[in-house]
Short mmCIF file of C-alpha atoms and ligand atoms in Angstrom, two decimals:
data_model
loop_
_atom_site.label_atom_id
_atom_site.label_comp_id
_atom_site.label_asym_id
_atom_site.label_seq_id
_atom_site.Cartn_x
_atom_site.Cartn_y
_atom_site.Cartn_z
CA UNK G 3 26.42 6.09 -34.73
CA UNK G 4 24.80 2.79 -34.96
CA UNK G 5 27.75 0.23 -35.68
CA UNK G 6 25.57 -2.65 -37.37
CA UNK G 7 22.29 -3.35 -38.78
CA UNK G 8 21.22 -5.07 -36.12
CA UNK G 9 21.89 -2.01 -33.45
CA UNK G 10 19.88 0.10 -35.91
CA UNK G 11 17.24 -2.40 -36.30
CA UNK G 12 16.93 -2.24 -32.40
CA UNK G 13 16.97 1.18 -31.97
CA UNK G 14 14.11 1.43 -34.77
CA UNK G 15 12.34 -1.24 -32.41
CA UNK G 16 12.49 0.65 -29.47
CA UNK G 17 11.56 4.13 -31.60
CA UNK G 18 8.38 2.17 -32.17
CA UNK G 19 7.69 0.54 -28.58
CA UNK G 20 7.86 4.18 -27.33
CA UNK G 21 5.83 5.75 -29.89
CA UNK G 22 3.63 2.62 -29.27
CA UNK G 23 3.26 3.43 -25.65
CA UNK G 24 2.47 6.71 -26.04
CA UNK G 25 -0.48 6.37 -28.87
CA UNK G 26 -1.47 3.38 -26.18
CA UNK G 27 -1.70 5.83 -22.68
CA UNK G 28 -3.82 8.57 -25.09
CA UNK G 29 -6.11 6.03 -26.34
CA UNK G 30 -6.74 4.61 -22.70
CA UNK G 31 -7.26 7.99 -21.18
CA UNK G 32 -9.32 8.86 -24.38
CA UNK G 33 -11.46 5.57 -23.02
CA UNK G 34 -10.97 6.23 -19.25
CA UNK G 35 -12.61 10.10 -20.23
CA UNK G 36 -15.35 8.48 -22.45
CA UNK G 37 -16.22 6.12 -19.83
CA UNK G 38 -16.67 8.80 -16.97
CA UNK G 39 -18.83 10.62 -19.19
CA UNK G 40 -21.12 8.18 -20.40
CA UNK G 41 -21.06 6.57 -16.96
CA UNK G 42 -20.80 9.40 -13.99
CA UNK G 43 -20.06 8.01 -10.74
CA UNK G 44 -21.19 9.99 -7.77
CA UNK G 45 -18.36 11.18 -4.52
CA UNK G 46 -18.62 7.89 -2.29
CA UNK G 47 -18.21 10.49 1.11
CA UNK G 48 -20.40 13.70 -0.39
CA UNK G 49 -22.43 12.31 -2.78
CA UNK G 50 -21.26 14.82 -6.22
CA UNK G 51 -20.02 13.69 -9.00
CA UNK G 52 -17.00 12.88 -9.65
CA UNK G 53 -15.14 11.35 -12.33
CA UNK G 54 -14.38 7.39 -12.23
CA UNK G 55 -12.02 8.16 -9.12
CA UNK G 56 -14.89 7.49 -6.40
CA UNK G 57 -13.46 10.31 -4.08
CA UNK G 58 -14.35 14.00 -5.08
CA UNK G 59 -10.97 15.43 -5.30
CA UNK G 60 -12.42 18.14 -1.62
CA UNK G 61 -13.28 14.95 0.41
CA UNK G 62 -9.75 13.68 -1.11
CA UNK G 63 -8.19 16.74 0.60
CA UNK G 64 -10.11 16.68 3.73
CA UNK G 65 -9.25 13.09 4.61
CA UNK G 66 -7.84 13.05 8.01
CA UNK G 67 -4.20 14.00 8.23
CA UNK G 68 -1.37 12.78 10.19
CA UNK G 69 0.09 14.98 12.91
CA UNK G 70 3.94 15.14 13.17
CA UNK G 71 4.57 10.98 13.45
CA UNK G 72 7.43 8.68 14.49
CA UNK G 73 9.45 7.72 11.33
CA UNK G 74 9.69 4.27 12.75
CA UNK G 75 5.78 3.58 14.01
CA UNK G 76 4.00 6.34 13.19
CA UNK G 77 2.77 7.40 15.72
CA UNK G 78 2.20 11.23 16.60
CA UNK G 79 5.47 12.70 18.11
CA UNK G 80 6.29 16.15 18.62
CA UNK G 81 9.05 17.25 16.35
CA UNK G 82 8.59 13.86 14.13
CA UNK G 83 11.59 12.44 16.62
CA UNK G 84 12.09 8.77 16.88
CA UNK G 85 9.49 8.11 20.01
CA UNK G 86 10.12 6.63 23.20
CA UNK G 87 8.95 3.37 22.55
CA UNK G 88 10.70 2.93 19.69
CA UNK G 89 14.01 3.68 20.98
CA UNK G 90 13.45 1.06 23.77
CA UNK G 91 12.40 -1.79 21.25
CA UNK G 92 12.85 -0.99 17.97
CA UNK G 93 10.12 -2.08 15.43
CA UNK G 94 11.63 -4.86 12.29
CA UNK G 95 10.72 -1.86 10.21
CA UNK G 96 13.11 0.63 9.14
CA UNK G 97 10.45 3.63 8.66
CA UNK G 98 6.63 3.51 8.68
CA UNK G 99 4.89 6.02 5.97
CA UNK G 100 0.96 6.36 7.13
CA UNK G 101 -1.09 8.58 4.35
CA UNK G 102 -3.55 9.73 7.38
CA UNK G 103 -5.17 8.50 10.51
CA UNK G 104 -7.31 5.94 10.59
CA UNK G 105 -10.48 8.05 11.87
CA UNK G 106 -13.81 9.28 9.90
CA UNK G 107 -14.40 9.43 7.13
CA UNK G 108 -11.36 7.30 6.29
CA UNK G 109 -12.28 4.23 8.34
CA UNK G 110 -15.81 3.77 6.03
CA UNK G 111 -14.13 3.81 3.49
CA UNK G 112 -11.66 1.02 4.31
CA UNK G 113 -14.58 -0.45 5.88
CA UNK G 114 -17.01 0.08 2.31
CA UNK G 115 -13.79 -2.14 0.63
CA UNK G 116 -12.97 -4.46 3.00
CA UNK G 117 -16.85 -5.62 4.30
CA UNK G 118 -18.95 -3.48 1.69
CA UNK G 119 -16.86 -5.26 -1.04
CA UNK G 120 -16.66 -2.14 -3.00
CA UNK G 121 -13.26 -2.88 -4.58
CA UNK G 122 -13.27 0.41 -6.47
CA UNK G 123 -12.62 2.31 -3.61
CA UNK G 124 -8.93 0.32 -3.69
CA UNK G 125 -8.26 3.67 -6.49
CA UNK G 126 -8.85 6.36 -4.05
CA UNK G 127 -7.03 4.51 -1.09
CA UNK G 128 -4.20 3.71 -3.48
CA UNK G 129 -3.78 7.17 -4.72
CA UNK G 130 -4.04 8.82 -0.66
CA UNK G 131 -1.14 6.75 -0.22
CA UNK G 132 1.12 7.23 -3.57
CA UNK G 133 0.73 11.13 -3.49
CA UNK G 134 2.50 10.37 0.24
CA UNK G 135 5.11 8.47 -0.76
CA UNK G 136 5.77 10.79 -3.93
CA UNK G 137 5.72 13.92 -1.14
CA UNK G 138 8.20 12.19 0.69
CA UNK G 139 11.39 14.66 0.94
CA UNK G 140 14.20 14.58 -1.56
CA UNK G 141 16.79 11.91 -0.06
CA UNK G 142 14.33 9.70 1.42
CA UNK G 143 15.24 6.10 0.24
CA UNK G 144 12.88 4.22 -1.81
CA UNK G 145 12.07 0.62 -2.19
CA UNK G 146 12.58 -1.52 -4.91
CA UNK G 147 9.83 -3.63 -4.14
CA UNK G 148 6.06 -3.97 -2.80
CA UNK G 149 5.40 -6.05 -0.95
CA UNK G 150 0.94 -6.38 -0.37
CA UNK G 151 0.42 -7.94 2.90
CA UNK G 152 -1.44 -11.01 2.11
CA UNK G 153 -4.75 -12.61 4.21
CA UNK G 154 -4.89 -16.02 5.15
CA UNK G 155 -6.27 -18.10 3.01
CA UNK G 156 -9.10 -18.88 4.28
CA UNK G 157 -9.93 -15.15 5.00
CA UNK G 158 -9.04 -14.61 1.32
CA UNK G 159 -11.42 -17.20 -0.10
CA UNK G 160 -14.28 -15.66 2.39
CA UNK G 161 -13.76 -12.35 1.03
CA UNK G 162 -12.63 -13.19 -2.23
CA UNK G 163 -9.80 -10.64 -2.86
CA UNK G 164 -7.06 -8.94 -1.12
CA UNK G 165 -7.51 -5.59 -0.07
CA UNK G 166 -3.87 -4.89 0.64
CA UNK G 167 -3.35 -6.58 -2.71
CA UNK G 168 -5.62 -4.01 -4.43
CA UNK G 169 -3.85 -0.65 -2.82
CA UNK G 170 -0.31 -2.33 -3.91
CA UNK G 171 -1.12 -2.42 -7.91
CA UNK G 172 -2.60 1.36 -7.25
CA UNK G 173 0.58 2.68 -5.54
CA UNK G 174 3.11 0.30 -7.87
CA UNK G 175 1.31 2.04 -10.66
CA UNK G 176 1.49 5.23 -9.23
CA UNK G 177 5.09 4.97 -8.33
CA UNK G 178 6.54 2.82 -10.65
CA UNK G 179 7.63 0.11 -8.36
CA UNK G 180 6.84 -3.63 -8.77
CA UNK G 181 5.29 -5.93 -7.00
CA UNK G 182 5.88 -9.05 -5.60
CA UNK G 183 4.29 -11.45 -3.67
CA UNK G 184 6.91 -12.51 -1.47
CA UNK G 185 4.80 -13.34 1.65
CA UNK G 186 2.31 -16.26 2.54
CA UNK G 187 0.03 -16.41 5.62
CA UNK G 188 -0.48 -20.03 5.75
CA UNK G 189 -1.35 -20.27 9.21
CA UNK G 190 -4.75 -19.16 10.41
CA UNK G 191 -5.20 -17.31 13.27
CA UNK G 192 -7.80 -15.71 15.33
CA UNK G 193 -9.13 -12.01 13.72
CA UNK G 194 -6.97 -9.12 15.40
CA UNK G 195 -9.97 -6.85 15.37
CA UNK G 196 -10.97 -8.87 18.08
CA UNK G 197 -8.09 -8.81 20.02
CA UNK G 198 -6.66 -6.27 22.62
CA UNK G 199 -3.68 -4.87 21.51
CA UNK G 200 -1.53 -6.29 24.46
CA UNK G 201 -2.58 -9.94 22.52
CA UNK G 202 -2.06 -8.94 19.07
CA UNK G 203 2.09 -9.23 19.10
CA UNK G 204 1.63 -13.02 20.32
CA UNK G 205 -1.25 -13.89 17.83
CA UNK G 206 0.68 -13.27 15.04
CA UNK G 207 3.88 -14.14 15.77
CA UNK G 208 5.59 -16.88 13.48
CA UNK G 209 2.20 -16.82 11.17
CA UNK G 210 4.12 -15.56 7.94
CA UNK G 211 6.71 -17.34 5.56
CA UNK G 212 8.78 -15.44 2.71
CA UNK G 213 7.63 -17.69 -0.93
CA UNK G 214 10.81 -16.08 -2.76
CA UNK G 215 14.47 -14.75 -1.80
CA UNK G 216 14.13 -10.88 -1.83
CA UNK G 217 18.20 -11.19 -1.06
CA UNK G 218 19.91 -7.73 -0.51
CA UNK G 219 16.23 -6.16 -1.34
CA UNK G 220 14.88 -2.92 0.07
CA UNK G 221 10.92 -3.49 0.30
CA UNK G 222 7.98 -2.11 0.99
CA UNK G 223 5.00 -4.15 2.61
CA UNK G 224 1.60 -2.22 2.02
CA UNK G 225 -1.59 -2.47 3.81
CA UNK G 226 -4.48 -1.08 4.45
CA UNK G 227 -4.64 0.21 8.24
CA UNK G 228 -1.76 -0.46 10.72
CA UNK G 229 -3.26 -0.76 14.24
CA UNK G 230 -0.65 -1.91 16.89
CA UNK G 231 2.06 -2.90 14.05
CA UNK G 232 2.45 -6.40 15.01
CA UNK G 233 1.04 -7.64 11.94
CA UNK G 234 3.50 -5.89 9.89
CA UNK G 235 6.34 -6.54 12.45
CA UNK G 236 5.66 -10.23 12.50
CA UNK G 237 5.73 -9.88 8.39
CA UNK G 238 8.91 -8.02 8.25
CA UNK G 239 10.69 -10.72 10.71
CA UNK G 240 9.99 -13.17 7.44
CA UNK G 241 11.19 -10.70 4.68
CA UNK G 242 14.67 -10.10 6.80
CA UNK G 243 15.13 -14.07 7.54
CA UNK G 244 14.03 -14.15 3.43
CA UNK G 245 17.18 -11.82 2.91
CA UNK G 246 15.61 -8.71 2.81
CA UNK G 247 18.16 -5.88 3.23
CA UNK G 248 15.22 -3.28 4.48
CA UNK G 249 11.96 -3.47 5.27
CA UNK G 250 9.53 -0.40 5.44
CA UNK G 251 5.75 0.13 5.77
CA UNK G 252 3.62 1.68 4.05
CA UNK G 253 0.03 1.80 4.59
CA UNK G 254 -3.44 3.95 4.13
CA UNK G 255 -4.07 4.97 7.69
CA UNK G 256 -2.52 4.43 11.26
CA UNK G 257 -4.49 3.95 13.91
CA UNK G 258 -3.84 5.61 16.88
CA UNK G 259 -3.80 3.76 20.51
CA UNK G 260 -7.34 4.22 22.50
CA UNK G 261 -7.26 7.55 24.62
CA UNK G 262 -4.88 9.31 22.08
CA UNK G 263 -7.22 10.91 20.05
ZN1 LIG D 310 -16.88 14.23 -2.25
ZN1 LIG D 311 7.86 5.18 17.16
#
């Protein structure tokens, strides 16, 4: 029983916020269904249409899977046991969550985002890597926080968005976890892609600060494609000197070393 007027005044408030929210969701999906009727979009992989998604919801399901994988790196491993490398040197990550492998068709369509500027394709990526977090088995523990793993700034301005940034509000979104920029990348250094892996640990070592405490935190840093996973190493060696109780990644695609495939 509400003991004042003021309790029942809130509770009448929050009646109305919910009721609110719900006439709000219909009337965007009312839009959302308008919109994709009045403006088909056509399967960015197979050419159909589709509805305002990009992705056909078959090339969806026929993007490349990951085999049995590390839960540290990610990285194929029979069983999905803890691999050899990563029980000599453990990664700064606690567990690494890869949607698929970073192999056709999935590359072009990083690639379309990334180069072709075709930010709409952040939806599709987004949503490969939510419904693999959301499959993740009952017990797994999940972060309070994303993290997007952020571009220098001079890459940034070149390209004028974030690509990592884009996936995170898809997958907060999807999973109801929120975002924070908690990482900077003030120090420019030269493009991994054209470094061999064996330099890639070095050239990013030390190039990320945390910009908030994240004290006692569990987080999540997303990206787009984890190649060797020194990038997101180096990152995660700022979130734990930030405070950070656990760091994970979670990303779109792993790439696996040359001559594995
Ligand atoms: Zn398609
Ligand atoms: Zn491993």
């Amino acid at each position: 029983m509400p003991r004042s007027l003021n309790e029942l005044s809130n509770r009448a408030a929050r009646g109305f916020d919910s009721r609110f929210a719900v006439v709000r969701r219909a009337l965007a999906a009312t839009a959302r269904a308008v919109a994709a009727r009045a403006f088909p979009t056509c399967c960015t992989l197979c050419g159909d249409a589709c509805d305002e998604a990009l992705l056909c919801a078959p090339c969806m399901n026929a993007l490349p899977p990951l085999p049995p994988a590390c839960p540290r790196c990610a990285l194929p491993s029979p069983g999905a046991a803890v691999c050899g490398a990563c029980l000599r040197r453990p990664p700064r990550v606690a567990a690494t969550l890869a949607a698929h492998v970073y192999a056709f068709p999935l590359d072009r369509l990083v690639q379309a985002l990334k180069y072709g500027r075709r930010l709409a394709l952040a939806v599709p990526l987004g949503d490969a890597l939510a419904a693999a977090v959301l499959r993740a088995p009952a017990g797994t523990r999940r972060p309070e926080l994303i993290v997007p793993m952020p571009l220098a700034g001079a890459r940034q301005r070149e390209r004028g968005f974030n690509q990592a940034i884009e996936i995170a509000r898809v997958v907060g979104r999807r999973t109801c976890i929120p975002l924070a920029h908690a990482l900077a990348r003030p120090v420019e250094r030269a493009a991994q892609a054209g470094l061999r892996w064996s330099e890639r640990r070095r050239n990013v070592r030390g190039a990320f600060s945390a910009t908030r405490e994240i004290a006692s935190r569990h987080v999540a840093i997303v990206d787009d494609v984890m190649t060797t996973g020194a990038t997101i190493d180096a990152a995660a060696v700022a979130l734990l000197a930030a405070g950070a109780a656990r760091v994970d990644a979670w990303v779109v695609a792993r790439a696996l070393p040359p001559g594995s495939r």
